[in-house]
Coordinates of C-alpha atoms in Angstrom, one line a residue:
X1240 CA -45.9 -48.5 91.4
X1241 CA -46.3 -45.3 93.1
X1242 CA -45.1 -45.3 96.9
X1243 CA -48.0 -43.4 98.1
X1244 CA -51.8 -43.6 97.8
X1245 CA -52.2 -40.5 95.4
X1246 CA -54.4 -42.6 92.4
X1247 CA -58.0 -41.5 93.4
X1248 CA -61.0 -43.4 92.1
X1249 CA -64.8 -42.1 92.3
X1250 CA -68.0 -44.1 92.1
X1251 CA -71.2 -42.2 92.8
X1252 CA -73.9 -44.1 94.5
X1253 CA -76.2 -46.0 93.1
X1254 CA -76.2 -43.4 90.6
X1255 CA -79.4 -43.2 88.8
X1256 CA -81.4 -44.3 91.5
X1257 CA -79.8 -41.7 94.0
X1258 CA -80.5 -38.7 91.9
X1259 CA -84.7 -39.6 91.3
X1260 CA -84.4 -40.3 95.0
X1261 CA -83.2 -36.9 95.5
X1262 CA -85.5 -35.2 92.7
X1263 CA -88.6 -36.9 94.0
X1264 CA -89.3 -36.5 97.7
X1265 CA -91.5 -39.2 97.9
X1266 CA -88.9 -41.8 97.0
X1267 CA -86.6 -41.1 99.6
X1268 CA -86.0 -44.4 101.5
X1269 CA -87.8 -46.2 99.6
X1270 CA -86.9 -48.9 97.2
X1271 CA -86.4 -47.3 93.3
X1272 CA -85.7 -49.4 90.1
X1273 CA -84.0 -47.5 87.1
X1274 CA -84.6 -49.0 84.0
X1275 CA -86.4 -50.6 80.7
X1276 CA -89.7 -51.4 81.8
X1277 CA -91.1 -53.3 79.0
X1278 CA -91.0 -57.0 79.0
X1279 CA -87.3 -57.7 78.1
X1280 CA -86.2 -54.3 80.5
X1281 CA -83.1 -54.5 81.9
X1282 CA -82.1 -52.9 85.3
X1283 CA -80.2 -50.1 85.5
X1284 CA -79.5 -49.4 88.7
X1285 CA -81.3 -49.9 91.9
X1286 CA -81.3 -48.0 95.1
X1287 CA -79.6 -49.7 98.0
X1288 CA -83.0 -50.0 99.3
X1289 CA -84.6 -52.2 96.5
X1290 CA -80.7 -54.1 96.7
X1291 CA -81.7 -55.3 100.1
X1292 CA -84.3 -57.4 97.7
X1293 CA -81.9 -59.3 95.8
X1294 CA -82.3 -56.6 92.6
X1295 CA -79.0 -55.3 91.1
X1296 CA -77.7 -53.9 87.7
X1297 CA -78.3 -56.0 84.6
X1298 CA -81.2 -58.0 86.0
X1299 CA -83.9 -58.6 84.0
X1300 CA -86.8 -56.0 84.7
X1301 CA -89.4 -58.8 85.0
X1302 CA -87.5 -60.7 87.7
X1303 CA -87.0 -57.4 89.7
X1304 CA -90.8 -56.7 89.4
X1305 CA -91.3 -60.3 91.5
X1306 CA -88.1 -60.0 94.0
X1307 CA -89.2 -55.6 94.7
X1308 CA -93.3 -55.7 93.5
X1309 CA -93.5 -52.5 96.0
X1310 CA -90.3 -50.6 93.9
X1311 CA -91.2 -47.5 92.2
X1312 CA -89.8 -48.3 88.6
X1313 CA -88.7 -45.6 86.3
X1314 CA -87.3 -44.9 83.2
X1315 CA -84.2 -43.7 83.1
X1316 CA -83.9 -39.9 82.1
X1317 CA -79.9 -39.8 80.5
X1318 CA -79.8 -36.1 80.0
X1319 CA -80.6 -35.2 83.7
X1320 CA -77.6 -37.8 85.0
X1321 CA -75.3 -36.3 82.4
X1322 CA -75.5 -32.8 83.9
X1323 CA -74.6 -34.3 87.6
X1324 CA -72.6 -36.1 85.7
X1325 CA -70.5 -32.8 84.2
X1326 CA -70.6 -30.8 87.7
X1327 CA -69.1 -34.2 89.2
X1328 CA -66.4 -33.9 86.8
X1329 CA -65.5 -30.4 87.1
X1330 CA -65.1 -30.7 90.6
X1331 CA -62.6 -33.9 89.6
X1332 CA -60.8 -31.6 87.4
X1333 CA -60.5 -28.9 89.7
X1334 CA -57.9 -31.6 92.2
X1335 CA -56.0 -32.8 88.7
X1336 CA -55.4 -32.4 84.8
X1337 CA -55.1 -35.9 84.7
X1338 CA -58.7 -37.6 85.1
X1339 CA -59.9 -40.4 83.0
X1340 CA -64.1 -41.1 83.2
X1341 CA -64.8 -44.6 82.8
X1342 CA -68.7 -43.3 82.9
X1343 CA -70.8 -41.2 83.6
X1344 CA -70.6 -41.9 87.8
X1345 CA -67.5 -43.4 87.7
X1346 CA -63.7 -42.1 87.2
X1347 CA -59.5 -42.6 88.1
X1348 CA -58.0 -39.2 89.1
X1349 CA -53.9 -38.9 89.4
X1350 CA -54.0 -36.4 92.3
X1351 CA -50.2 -36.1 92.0
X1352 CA -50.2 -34.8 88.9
X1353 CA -52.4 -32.2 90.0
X1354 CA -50.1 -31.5 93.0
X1355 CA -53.3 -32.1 95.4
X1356 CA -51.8 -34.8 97.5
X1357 CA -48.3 -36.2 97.4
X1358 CA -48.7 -38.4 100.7
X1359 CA -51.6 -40.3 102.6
X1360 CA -52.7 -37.9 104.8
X1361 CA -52.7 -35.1 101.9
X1362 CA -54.8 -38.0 99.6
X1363 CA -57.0 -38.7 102.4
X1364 CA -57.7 -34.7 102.7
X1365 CA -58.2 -34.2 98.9
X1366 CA -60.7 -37.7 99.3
X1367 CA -62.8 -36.2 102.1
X1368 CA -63.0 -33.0 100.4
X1369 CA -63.8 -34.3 97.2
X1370 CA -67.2 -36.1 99.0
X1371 CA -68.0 -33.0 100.5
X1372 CA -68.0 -31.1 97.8
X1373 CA -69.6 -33.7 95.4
X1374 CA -72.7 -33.3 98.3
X1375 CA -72.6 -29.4 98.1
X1376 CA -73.0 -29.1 94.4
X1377 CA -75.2 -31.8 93.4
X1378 CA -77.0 -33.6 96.8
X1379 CA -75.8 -36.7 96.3
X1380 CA -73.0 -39.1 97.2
X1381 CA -70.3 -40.6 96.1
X1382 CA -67.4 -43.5 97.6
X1383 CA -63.7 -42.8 97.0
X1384 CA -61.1 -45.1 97.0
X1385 CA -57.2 -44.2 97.4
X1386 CA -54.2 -46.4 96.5
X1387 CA -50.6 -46.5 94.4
X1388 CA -52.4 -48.1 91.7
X1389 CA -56.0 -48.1 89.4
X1390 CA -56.7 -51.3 90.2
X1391 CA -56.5 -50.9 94.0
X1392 CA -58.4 -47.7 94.3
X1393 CA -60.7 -49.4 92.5
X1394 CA -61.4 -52.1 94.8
X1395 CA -60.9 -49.2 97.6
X1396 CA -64.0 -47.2 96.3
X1397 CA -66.0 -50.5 96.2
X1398 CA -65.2 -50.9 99.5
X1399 CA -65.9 -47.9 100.6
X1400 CA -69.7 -48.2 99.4
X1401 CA -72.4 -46.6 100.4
X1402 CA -70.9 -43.1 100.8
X1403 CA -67.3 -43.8 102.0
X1404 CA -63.6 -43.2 101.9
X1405 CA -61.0 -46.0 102.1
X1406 CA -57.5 -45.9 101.7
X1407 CA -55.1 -48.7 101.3
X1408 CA -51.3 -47.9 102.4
X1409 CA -48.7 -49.1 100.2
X1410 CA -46.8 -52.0 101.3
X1411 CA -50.6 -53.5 102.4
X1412 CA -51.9 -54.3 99.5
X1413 CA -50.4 -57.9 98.6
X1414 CA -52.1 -59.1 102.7
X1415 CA -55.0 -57.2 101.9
X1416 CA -55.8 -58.6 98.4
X1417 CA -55.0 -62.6 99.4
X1418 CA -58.1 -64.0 101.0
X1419 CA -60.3 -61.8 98.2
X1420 CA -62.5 -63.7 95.5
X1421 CA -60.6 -64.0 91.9
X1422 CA -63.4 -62.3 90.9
X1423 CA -62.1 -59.3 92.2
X1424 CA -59.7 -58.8 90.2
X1425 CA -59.9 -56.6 86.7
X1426 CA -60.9 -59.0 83.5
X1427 CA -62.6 -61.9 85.9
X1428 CA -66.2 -62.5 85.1
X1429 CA -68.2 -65.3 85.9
X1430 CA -66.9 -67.5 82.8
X1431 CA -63.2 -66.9 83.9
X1432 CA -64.2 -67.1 87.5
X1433 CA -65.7 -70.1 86.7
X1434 CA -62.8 -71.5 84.8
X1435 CA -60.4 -70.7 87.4
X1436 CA -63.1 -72.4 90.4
X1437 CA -63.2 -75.8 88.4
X1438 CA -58.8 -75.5 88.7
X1439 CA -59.4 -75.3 92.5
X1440 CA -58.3 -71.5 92.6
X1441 CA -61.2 -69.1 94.3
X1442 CA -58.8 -67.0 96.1
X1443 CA -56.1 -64.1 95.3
X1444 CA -53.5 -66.1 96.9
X1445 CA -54.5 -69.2 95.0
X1446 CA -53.8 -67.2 92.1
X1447 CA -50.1 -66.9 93.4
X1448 CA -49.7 -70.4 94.7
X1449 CA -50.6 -71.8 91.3
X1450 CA -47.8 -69.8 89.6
X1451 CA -47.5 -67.7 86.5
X1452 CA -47.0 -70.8 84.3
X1453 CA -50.2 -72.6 85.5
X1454 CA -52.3 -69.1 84.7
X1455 CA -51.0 -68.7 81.4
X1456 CA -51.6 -72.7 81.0
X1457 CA -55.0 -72.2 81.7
X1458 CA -56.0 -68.7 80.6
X1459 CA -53.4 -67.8 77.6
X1460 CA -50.6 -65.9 77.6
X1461 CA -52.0 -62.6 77.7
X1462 CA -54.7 -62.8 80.3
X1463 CA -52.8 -65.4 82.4
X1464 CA -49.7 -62.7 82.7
X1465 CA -52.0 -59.6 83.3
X1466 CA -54.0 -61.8 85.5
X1467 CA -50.6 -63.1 87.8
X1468 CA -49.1 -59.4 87.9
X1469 CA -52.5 -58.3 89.7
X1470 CA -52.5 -60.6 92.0
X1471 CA -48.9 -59.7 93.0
X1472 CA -50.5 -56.2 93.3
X1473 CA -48.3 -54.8 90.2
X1474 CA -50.5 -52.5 88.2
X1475 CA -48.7 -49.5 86.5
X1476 CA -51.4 -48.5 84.4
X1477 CA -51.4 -44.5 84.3
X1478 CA -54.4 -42.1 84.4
X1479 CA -55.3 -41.4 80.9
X1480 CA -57.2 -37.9 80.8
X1481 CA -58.8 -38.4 76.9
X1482 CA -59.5 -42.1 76.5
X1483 CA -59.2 -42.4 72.8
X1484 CA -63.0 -43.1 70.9
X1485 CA -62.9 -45.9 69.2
X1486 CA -66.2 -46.9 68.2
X1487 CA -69.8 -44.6 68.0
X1488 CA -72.9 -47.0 68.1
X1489 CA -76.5 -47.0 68.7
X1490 CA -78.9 -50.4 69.5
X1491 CA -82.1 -50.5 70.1
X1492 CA -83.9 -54.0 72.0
X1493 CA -87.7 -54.1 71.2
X1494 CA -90.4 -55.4 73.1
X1495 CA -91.9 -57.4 70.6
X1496 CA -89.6 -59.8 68.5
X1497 CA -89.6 -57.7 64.9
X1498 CA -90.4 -60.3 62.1
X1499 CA -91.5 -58.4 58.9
X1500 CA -88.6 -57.8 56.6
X1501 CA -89.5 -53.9 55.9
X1502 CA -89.7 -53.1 59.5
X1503 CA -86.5 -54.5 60.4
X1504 CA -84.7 -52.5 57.4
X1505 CA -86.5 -49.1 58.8
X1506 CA -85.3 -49.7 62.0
X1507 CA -81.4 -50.2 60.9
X1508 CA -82.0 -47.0 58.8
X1509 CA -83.4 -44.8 61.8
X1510 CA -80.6 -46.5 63.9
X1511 CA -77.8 -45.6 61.0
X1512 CA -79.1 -41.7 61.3
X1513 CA -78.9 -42.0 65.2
X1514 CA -75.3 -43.0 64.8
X1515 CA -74.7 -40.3 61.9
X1516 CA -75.7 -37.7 64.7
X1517 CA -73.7 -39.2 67.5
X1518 CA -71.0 -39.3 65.1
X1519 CA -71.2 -35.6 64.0
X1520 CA -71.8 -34.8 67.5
X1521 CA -68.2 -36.1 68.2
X1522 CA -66.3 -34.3 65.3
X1523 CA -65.8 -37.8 63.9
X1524 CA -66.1 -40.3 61.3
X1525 CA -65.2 -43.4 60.2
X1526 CA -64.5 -45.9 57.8
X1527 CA -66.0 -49.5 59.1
X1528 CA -69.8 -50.1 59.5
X1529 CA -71.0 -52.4 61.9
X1530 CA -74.6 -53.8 62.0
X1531 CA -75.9 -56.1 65.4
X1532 CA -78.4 -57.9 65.5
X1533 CA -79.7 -60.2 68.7
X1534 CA -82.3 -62.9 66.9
X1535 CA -85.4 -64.9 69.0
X1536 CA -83.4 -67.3 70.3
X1537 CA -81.0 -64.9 71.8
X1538 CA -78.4 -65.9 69.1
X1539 CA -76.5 -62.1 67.9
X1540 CA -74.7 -61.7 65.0
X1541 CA -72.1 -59.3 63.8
X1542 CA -71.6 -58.3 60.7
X1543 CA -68.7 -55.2 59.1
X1544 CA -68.0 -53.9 56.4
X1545 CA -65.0 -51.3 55.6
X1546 CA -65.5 -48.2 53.6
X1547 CA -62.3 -46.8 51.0
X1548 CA -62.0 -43.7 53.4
X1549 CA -64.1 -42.4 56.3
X1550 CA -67.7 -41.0 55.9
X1551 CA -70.3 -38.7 58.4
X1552 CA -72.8 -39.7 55.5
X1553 CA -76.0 -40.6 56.8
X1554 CA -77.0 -41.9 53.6
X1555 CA -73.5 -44.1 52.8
X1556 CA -73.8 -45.7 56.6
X1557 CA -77.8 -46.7 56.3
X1558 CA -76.5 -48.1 53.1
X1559 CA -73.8 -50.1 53.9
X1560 CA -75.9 -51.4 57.3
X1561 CA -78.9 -52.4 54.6
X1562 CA -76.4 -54.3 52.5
X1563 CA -75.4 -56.1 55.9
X1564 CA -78.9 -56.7 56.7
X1565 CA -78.7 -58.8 53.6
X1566 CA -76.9 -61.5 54.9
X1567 CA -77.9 -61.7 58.4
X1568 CA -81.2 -64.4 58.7
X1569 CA -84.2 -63.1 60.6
X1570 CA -86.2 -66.1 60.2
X1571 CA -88.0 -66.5 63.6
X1572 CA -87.7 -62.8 64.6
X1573 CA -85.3 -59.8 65.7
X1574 CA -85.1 -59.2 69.5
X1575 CA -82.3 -56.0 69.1
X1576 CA -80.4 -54.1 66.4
X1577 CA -77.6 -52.0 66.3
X1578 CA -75.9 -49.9 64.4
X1579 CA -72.4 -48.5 64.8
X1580 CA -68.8 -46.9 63.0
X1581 CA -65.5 -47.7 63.6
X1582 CA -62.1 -46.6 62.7
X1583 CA -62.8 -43.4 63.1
X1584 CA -61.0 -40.3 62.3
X1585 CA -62.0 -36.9 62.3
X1586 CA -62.0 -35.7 58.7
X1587 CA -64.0 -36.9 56.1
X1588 CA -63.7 -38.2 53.0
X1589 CA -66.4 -36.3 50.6
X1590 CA -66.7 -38.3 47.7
X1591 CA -67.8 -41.6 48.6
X1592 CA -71.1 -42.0 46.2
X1593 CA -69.7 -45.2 44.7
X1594 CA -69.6 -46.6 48.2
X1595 CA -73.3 -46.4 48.7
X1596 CA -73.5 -48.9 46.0
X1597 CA -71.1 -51.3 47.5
X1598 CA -70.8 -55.0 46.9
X1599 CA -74.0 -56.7 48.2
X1600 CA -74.2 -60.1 50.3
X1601 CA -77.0 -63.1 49.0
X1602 CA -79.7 -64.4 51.5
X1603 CA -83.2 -62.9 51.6
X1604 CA -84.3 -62.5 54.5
X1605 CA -87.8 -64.3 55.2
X1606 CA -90.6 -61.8 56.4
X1607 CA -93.8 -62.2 58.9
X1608 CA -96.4 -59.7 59.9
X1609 CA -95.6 -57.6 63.0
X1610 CA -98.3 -55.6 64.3
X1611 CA -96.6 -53.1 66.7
X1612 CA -95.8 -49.8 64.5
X1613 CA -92.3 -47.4 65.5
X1614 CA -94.5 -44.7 65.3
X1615 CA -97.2 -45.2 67.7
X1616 CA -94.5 -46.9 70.2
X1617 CA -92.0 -43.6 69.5
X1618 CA -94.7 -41.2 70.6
X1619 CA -96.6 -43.3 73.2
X1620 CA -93.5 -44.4 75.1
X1621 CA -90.4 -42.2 74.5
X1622 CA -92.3 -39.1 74.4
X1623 CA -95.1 -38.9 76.3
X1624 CA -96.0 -39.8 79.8
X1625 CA -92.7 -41.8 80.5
X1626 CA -92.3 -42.9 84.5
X1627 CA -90.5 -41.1 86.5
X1628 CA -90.0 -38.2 83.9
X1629 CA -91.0 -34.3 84.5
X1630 CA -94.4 -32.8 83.3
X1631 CA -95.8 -29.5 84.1
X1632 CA -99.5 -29.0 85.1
X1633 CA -100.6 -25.7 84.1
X1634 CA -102.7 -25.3 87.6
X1635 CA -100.8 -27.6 90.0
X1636 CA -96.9 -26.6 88.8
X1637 CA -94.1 -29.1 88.2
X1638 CA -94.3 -32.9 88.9
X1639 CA -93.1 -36.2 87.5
X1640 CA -95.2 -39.4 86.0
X1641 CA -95.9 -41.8 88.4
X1642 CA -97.8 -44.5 85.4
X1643 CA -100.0 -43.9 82.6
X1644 CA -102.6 -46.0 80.3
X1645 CA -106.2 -46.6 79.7
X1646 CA -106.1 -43.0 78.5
X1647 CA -105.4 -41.8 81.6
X1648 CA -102.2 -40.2 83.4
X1649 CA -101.3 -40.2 87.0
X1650 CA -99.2 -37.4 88.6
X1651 CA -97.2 -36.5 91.8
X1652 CA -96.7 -33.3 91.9
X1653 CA -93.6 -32.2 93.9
X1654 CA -89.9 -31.0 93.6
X1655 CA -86.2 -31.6 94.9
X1656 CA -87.0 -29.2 97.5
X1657 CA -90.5 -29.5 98.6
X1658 CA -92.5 -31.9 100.8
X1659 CA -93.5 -34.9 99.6
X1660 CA -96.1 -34.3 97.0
X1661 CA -100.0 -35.2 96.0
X1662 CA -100.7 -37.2 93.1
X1663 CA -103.5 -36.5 90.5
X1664 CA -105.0 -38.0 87.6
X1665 CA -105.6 -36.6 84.2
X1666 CA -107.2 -37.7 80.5
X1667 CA -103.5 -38.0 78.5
X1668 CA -104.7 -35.3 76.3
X1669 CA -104.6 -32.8 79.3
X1670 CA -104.2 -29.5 77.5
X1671 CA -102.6 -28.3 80.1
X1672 CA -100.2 -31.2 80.9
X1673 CA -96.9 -30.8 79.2
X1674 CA -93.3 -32.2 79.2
X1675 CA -90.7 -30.4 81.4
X1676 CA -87.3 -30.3 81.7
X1677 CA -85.7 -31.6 85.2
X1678 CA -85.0 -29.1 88.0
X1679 CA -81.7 -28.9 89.8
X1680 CA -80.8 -30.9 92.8
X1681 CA -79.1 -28.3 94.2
X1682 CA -80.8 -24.4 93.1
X1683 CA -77.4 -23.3 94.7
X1684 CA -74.4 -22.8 96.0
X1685 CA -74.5 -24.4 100.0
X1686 CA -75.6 -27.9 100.8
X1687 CA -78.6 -30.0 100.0
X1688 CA -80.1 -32.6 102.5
X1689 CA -78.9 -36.3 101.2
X1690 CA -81.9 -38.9 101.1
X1691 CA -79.9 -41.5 99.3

């Protein structure tokens, strides 16, 4: 391990949330929910406002609705937080060669490698400047951590939350990390956690007092190793700057459990194009096709099956995902689907018609009416009207959704840099109400005001 605090790590935020906040006047300091909103939504992210309520990421969307019932709850719009998200990591790749996203808020920089900081108080400068420049460019914030190591920069950035720096020395780390939960640790969620309580160990350095034997005893050899070595503060992982790709996949969850037998196979088709694009998108392709599915009872199964030689085929992968389909049992009803390709490489293998006609698996799969049609739920929902995404008013300018139904539309009109604005109503058929794309947080070069 390194002997100074050069491994930077960046979380933005409360990512989502922070940007509407900043895009919408009207939200600022008040409680914001990013996230599905029909009935089996899941959150996103929350502001730290609507946090103070008990909602956080992963929570179902209908629990949030009865902790936050005053939130605003949006959708989340992925193409606006992906542009942050690429001036956030220019300005990361202007301190170092070497930086490895882990998402689109979130990322390890090696600031030696970049020769930015070679010492603490040269890391702690690059750190500071970092924030400031990540406020400049896009309005927001974000929380850095600095340490020798991944792990502990980490844990730095997540202590530095909301919107701070922390730095631990080296030669601290080991008394620093002893009194912390297990679960702080890299590769311990609540089942591990929870293995490890019912041993007696809650702490770091009960970890350590147990020994490397006992770990391994209860844990396996490979986690209980990995798991003793950060507790002892050893981490040599390096920054990777291209994490390899090792998987492209698409899933939807639906609203309504899916039960007719027809629907289900339309949806694994659209989902197989989806991939196909994401897939092409990338340069790639690949050789294994994987088809999800999450049944009624919450019960998912996965099913694969290996191509001769990799494919971008749209018509080979809804193929292969149909002859998965196959075998999988629906009986009862289909909460979520996915699609996906593995083993991927990035040439293709032309000739693969005799694939498409692969070996099939046996089991029907049983089929009940369904009454909500893709169609009217892709136009209703994804493209029109969505909360918290941007319309233009051909009278009153640009402005974002604040709900819409009963044929009607409701509309505050307002952007990143005006006062908080009015809200109007209109028939959804509004001739003169159309989508818009997002404006920029920041319209230029100099600061913008943070209300995050």
């Amino acid at each position: 391990m390194r002997k100074a605090p050069t491994i930077l790590h960046l979380d933005m935020d409360a990512f989502y949330a922070s940007a509407e906040q900043a895009s919408k006047p009207s939200l600022r300091g008040k409680a914001v929910v990013v996230g599905g909103l029909g009935p089996r939504g899941v959150v996103a992210t929350a502001s730290y406002e609507a946090r103070v309520f008990g909602v956080h990421s992963a929570m179902p969307m209908g629990q949030a609705r009865r902790l936050a019932p005053n939130a605003a709850y949006l959708v989340p719009r992925f193409g606006f937080y992906k542009a942050i998200s690429e001036q956030v990591m220019g300005l990361l790749r202007e301190l170092s060669p070497l930086v490895e996203p882990l998402s689109l808020d979130e990322a390890f920089v090696d600031l030696e490698a970049g020769g930015t900081a070679w010492d603490e108080a040269s890391a702690r400068l690059a750190g500071a400047k970092l924030r400031a420049d990540i406020r400049a460019v896009t309005g927001l914030t974000g929380s850095v951590g600095l340490a020798a190591s991944k792990m502990l920069a980490k844990i730095a950035s997540e202590q530095a939350k909301p919107d701070g720096l922390v730095v631990i020395e080296p030669g601290t780390e080991r008394a620093m990390l002893g009194p912390m939960s297990v679960r702080t640790l890299p590769g311990v969620g609540p089942a591990t956690g929870d293995h490890l309580r019912r041993a007696g160990i809650h702490t770091v350095d009960e970890i350590v007092e147990a020994g490397e034997d006992e770990l391994v005893r209860l844990l396996g050899k490979a986690h209980g190793h990995g798991l003793y070595a950060m507790a002892l503060a050893r981490d040599e992982r390096a920054v990777v700057a291209e994490r390899e790709t090792k998987s492209v996949s698409v899933e939807d969850t639906y609203d309504v459990d899916i039960h007719d037998r027809v629907r289900v196979g339309l949806e694994v088709q659209r989902l197989a194009d989806r991939c196909v694009r994401r897939l092409r998108g990338a340069g790639l392709s690949g050789r294994t096709i994987v088809l999800k599915v999450r049944r009624y009872d919450f019960s998912t199964l996965t099913r694969s099956e290996t191509l001769r030689g990799p494919t971008d085929d749209p018509a080979v992968v809804r193929e292969a995902a149909l002859r998965l389909l196959e075998g999988v049992d629906s009986t009862g009803g289909v909460r979520l689907l996915g699609v996906g390709v593995s083993g991927l490489a990035d040439f293709t293998q032309e000739d693969l018609f005799a694939q498409a006609a692969g070996e099939g698996v046996t089991d029907a799969v049983e089929e009940v009416g369904d009454d909500v049609p893709v169609e009217e739920r892709d136009v209703v929902v994804e493209r029109r009207w969505v909360a918290g995404h941007d319309v233009r008013h051909a009278e009153y300018g640009h402005g974002w959704v604040q709900g819409s139904g009963l044929g009607r539309v409701t509309v505050r009109f307002e952007t990143p840099d005006s006062e908080p604005g009015r809200v109007r109503t209109f028939p959804v058929d509004d001739p003169r109400l159309e989508p818009a794309e997002p404006l920029p947080l920041v319209e230029a070069l100099g600061s913008h005001p943070q209300h995050s």
